[in-house]
XYZ file of C-alpha atoms in Angstrom:
354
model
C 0.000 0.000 0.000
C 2.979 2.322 0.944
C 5.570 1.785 -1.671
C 4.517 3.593 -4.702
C 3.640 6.443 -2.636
C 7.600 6.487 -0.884
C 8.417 6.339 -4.551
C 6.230 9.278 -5.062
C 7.781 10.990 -1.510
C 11.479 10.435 -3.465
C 10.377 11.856 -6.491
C 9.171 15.183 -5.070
C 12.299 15.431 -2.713
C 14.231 15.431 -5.747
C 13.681 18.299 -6.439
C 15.259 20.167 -3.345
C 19.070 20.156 -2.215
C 18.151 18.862 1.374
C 14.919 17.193 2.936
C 14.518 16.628 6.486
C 12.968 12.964 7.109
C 11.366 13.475 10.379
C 11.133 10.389 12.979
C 8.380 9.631 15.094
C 6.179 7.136 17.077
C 2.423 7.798 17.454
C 0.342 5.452 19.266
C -3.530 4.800 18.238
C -6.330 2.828 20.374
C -8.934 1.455 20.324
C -11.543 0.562 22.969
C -14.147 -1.925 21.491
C -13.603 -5.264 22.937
C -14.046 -7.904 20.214
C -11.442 -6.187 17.961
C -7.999 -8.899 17.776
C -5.241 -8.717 17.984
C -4.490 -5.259 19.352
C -1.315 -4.616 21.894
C -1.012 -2.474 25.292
C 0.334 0.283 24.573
C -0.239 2.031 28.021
C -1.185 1.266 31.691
C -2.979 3.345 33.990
C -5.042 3.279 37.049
C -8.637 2.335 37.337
C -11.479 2.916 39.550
C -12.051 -1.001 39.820
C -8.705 -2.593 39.162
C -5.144 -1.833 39.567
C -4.100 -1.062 36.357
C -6.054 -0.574 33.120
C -4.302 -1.139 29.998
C -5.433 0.655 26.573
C -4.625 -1.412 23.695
C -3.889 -0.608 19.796
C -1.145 -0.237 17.568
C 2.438 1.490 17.612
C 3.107 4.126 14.433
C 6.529 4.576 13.548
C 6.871 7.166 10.641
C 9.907 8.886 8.778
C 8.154 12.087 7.204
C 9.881 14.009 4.696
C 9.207 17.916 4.824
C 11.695 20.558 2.863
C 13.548 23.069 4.951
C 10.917 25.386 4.426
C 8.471 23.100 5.943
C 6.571 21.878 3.417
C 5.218 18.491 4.016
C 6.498 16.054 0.546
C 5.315 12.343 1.704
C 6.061 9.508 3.900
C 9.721 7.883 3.370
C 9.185 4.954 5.808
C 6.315 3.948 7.928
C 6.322 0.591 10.312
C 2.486 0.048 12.284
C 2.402 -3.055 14.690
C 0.320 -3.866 17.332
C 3.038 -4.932 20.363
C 3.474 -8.524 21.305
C 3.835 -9.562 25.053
C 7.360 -9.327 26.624
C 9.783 -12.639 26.920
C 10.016 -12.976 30.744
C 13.353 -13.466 30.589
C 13.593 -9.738 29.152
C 11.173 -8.314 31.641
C 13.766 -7.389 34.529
C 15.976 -6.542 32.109
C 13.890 -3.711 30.487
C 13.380 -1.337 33.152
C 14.513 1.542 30.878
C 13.623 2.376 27.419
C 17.405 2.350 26.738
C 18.838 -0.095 29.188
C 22.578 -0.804 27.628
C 22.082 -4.139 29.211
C 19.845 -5.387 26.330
C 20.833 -5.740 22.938
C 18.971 -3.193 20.902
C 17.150 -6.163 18.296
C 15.739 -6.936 21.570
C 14.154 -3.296 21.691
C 11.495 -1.145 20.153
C 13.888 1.081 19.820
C 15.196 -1.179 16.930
C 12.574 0.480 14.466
C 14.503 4.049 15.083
C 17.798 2.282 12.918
C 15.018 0.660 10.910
C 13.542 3.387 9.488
C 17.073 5.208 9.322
C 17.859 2.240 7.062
C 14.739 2.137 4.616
C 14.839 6.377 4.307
C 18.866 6.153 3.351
C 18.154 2.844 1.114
C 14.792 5.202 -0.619
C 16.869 7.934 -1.543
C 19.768 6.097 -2.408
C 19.932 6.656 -6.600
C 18.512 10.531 -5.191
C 20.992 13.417 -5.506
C 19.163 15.303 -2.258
C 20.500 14.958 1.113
C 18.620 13.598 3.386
C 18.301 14.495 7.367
C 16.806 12.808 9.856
C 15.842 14.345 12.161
C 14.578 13.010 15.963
C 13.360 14.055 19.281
C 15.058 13.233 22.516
C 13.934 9.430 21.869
C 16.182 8.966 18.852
C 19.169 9.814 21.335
C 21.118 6.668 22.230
C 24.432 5.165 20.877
C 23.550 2.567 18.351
C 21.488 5.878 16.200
C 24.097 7.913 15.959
C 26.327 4.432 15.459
C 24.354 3.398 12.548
C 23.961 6.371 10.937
C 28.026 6.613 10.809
C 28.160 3.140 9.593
C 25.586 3.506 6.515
C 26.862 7.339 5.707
C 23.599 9.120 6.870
C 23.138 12.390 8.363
C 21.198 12.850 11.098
C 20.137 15.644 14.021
C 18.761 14.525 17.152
C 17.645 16.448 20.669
C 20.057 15.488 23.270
C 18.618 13.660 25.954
C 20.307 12.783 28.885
C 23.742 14.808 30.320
C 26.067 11.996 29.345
C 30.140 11.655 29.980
C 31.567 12.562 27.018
C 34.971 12.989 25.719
C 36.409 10.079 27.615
C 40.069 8.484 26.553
C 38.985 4.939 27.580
C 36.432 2.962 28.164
C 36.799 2.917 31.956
C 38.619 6.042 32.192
C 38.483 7.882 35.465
C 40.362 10.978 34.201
C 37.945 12.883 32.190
C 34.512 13.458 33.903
C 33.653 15.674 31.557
C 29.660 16.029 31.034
C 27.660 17.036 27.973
C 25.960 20.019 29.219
C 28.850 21.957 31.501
C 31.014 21.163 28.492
C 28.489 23.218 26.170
C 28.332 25.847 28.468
C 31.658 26.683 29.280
C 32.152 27.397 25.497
C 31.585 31.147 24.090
C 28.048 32.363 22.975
C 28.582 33.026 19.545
C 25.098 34.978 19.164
C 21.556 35.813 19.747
C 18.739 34.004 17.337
C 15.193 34.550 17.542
C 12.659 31.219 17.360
C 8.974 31.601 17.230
C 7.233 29.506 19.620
C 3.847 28.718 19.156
C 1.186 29.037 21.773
C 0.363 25.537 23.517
C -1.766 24.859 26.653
C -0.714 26.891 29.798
C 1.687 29.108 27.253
C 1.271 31.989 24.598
C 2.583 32.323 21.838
C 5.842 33.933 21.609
C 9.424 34.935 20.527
C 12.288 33.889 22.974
C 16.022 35.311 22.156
C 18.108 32.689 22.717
C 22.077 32.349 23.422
C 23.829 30.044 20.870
C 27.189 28.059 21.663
C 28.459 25.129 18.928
C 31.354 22.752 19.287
C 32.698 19.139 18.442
C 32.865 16.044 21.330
C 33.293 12.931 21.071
C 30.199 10.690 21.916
C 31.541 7.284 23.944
C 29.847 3.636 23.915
C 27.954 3.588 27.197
C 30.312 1.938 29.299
C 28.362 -1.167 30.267
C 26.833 -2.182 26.695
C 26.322 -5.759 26.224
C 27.701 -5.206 23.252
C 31.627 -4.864 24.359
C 31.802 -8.609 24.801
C 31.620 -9.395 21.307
C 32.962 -6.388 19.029
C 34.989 -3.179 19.395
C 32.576 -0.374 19.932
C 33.783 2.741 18.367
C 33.768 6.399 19.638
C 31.687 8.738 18.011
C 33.060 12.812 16.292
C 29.674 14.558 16.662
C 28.802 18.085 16.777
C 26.289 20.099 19.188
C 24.447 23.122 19.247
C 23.026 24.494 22.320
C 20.749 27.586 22.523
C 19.127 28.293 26.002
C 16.928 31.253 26.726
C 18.467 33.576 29.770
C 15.066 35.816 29.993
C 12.197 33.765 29.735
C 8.827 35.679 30.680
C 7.567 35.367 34.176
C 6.195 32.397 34.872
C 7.408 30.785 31.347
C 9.268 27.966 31.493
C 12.976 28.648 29.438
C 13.324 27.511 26.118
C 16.929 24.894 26.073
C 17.706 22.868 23.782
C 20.910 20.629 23.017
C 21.124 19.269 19.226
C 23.561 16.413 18.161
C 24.629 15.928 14.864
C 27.208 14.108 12.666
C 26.781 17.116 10.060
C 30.095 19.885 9.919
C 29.338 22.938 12.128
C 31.919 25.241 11.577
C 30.177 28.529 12.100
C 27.434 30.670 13.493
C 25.268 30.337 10.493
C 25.130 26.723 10.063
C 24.495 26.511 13.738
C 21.689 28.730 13.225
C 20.453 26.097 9.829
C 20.362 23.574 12.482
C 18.349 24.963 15.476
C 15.687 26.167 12.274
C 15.789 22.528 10.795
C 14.805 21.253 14.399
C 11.561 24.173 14.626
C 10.493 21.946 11.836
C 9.926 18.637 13.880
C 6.570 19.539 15.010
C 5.262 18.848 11.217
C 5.104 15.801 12.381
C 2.866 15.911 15.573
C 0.552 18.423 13.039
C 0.771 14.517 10.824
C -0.554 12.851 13.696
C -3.308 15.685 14.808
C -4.721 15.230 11.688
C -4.765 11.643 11.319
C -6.472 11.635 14.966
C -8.501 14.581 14.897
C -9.268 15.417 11.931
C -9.800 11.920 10.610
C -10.546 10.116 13.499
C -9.482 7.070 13.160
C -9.720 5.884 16.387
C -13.489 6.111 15.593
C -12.594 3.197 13.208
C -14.166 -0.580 13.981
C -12.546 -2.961 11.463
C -12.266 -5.767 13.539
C -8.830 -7.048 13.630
C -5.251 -5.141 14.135
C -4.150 -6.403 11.017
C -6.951 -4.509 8.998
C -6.529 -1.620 11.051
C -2.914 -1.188 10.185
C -3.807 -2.026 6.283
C -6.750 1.182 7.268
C -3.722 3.506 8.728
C -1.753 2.789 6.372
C -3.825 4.649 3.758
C -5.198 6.698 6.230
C -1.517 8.366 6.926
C -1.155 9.031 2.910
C -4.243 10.809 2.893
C -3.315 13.069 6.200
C -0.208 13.955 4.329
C -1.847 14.897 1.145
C -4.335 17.105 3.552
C -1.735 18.697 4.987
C 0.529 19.151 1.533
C -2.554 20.946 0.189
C -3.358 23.361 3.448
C 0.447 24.145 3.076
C 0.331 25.235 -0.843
C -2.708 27.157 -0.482
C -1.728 29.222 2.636
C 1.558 29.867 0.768
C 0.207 30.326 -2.620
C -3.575 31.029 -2.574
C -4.389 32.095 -5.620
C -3.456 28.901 -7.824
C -6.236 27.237 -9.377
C -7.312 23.512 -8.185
C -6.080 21.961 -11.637
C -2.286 22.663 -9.832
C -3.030 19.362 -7.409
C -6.123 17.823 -9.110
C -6.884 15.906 -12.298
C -9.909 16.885 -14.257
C -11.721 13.865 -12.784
C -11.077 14.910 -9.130
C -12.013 18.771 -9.343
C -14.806 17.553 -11.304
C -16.219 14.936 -8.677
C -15.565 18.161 -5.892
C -17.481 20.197 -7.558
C -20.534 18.263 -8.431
C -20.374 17.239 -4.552
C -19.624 20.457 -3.348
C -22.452 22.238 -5.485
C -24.868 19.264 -5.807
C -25.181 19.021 -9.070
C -24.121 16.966 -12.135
């Protein structure tokens, strides 16, 4: 269902020097109790039990938008309903990114999944492709595999890791991620628009920008060092925190790692306006959910449900690909998106007629 229209995603990208290919991880339910095959996908507590658990299916999409922000396609999109945990993996996963399993063992696995199919789509391409991540995509084996298949990527730090270190159990450099950023120069004031969101207004906040190169270490304790040679990791960061936030505003930080060359202010800046772009995706998954509602949806198995989001999603995209054109440019007539059957089949709906 998905493959001409990644072909189709590829085709428009084309066109542009660099896409961004967005990664994220949506999760749908569904609450009517004969439908199979569905997975939990959350816990919580109930008035009559201990836990409840909502069930449905996990949506992990790479979504390709041009640095302007205009929404091309899907480049890679994995939907699976979540199968019970071995037991002899439950005490092991206590954390999303616990070193001590191996990360096939994970759902984090579809994060170097979907790395792989977006570099593989665009492979005979001549754009560069980004991907681009939230604090989720930020763990070893990402930034790992993206060095080992040549792909670029940009990812919100998440944790204040040791960095820099000379050896793997080296007790000379304690040297953190965040007082490391810091302590270098602030090489200017940019300006990001944030938009308004429960409990905060819109706004501008002026934030301080510092860039610089570290070296990104194997966690020390990775199952992985009993079998291979993990290597360290040249990466670059940008940080950009906001000194002056209004009262009662929560400061805007944010710490950005990326294998691509920073070597000034202005490509600093490209970065931290690449990452503003991320939330194209959540506006993906607001339609999908709000506007199409497809939790309202009562096919009766997970497998038809998936085959249902599936076309769902390209639909949402081409939604959104239209608001974007004609907010931009409003005055183009319908025959710039729509055959002569589709305008035609509008119109006699729209107007009632034949």
């Amino acid at each position: 269902i998905l493959s001409t229209h990644v072909l189709q995603t590829v085709e428009r990208a084309d066109k542009y020097k660099t896409v961004l290919a967005i990664q994220d991880t949506s999760y749908f339910s569904w609450r009517h109790p004969k439908t199979k095959g569905l997975g939990i996908i959350s816990r919580t507590p109930g008035n009559n039990v201990k836990m409840m658990a909502s069930k449905g299916v996990v949506m992990h999409t790479s979504f390709a938008v041009t640095t302007e922000g205009l929404p091309l396609g899907v480049l890679d999109q994995k939907i699976f309903a979540r199968q019970p945990i071995p037991e002899e993996l439950k005490k092991k996963k206590k954390r999303c990114h616990n070193v001590n399993v191996a990360i096939e063992d994970k759902e984090s696995i579809r994060w170097l999944d979907s790395l792989k199919q977006t570099h593989e789509a665009a492979t005979d391409s001549k754009v560069q492709i980004v991907t681009l991540c939230d604090r989720e995509g930020d763990f070893y084996e990402f930034f790992e595999f993206a060095n080992k298949i040549g792909a670029s990527a940009l990812v919100r730090a998440r944790g204040d890791r040791i960095i820099n270190k000379s050896s793997r159990y080296s007790e000379k450099t304690d040297t953190r991620l965040w007082s490391y950023m810091q302590n270098l120069p602030n090489k200017g004031a940019i300006q990001v628009e944030l938009p308004a969101r429960e409990q905060r207004a819109a706004r501008t906040a002026t934030l301080e920008t510092r860039f610089g190169s570290f070296t990104m270490n194997p966690p020390r304790n990775n199952i992985r060092h009993k079998t291979e040679d993990l290597p360290d990791l040249k990466l670059n960061a940008v940080y950009i925190v906001e000194r002056h936030p209004p009262s009662g505003e929560e400061a805007l930080e944010w710490m950005l790692l990326t294998d691509l060359p920073i070597t000034n202010f202005d490509e600093a800046v490209e970065k931290v306006r690449w990452y503003c772009l991320r939330w194209r995706i959540e506006v993906f998954h607001k339609i999908l959910k709000s506007g199409l509602r497809v939790e309202e949806c009562r096919l009766g198995t997970a497998e038809r449900l998936i085959r249902y989001l599936t076309v769902m999603g390209i639909i949402a995209w081409r939604i959104f690909w239209i608001t974007m054109i004609s907010r931009s440019h409003p005055e183009l007539p319908c025959t710039t998106i729509l055959a002569e059957d589709e305008w035609k089949v509008l119109y006699s709906k729209i107007h009632q007629t034949k």
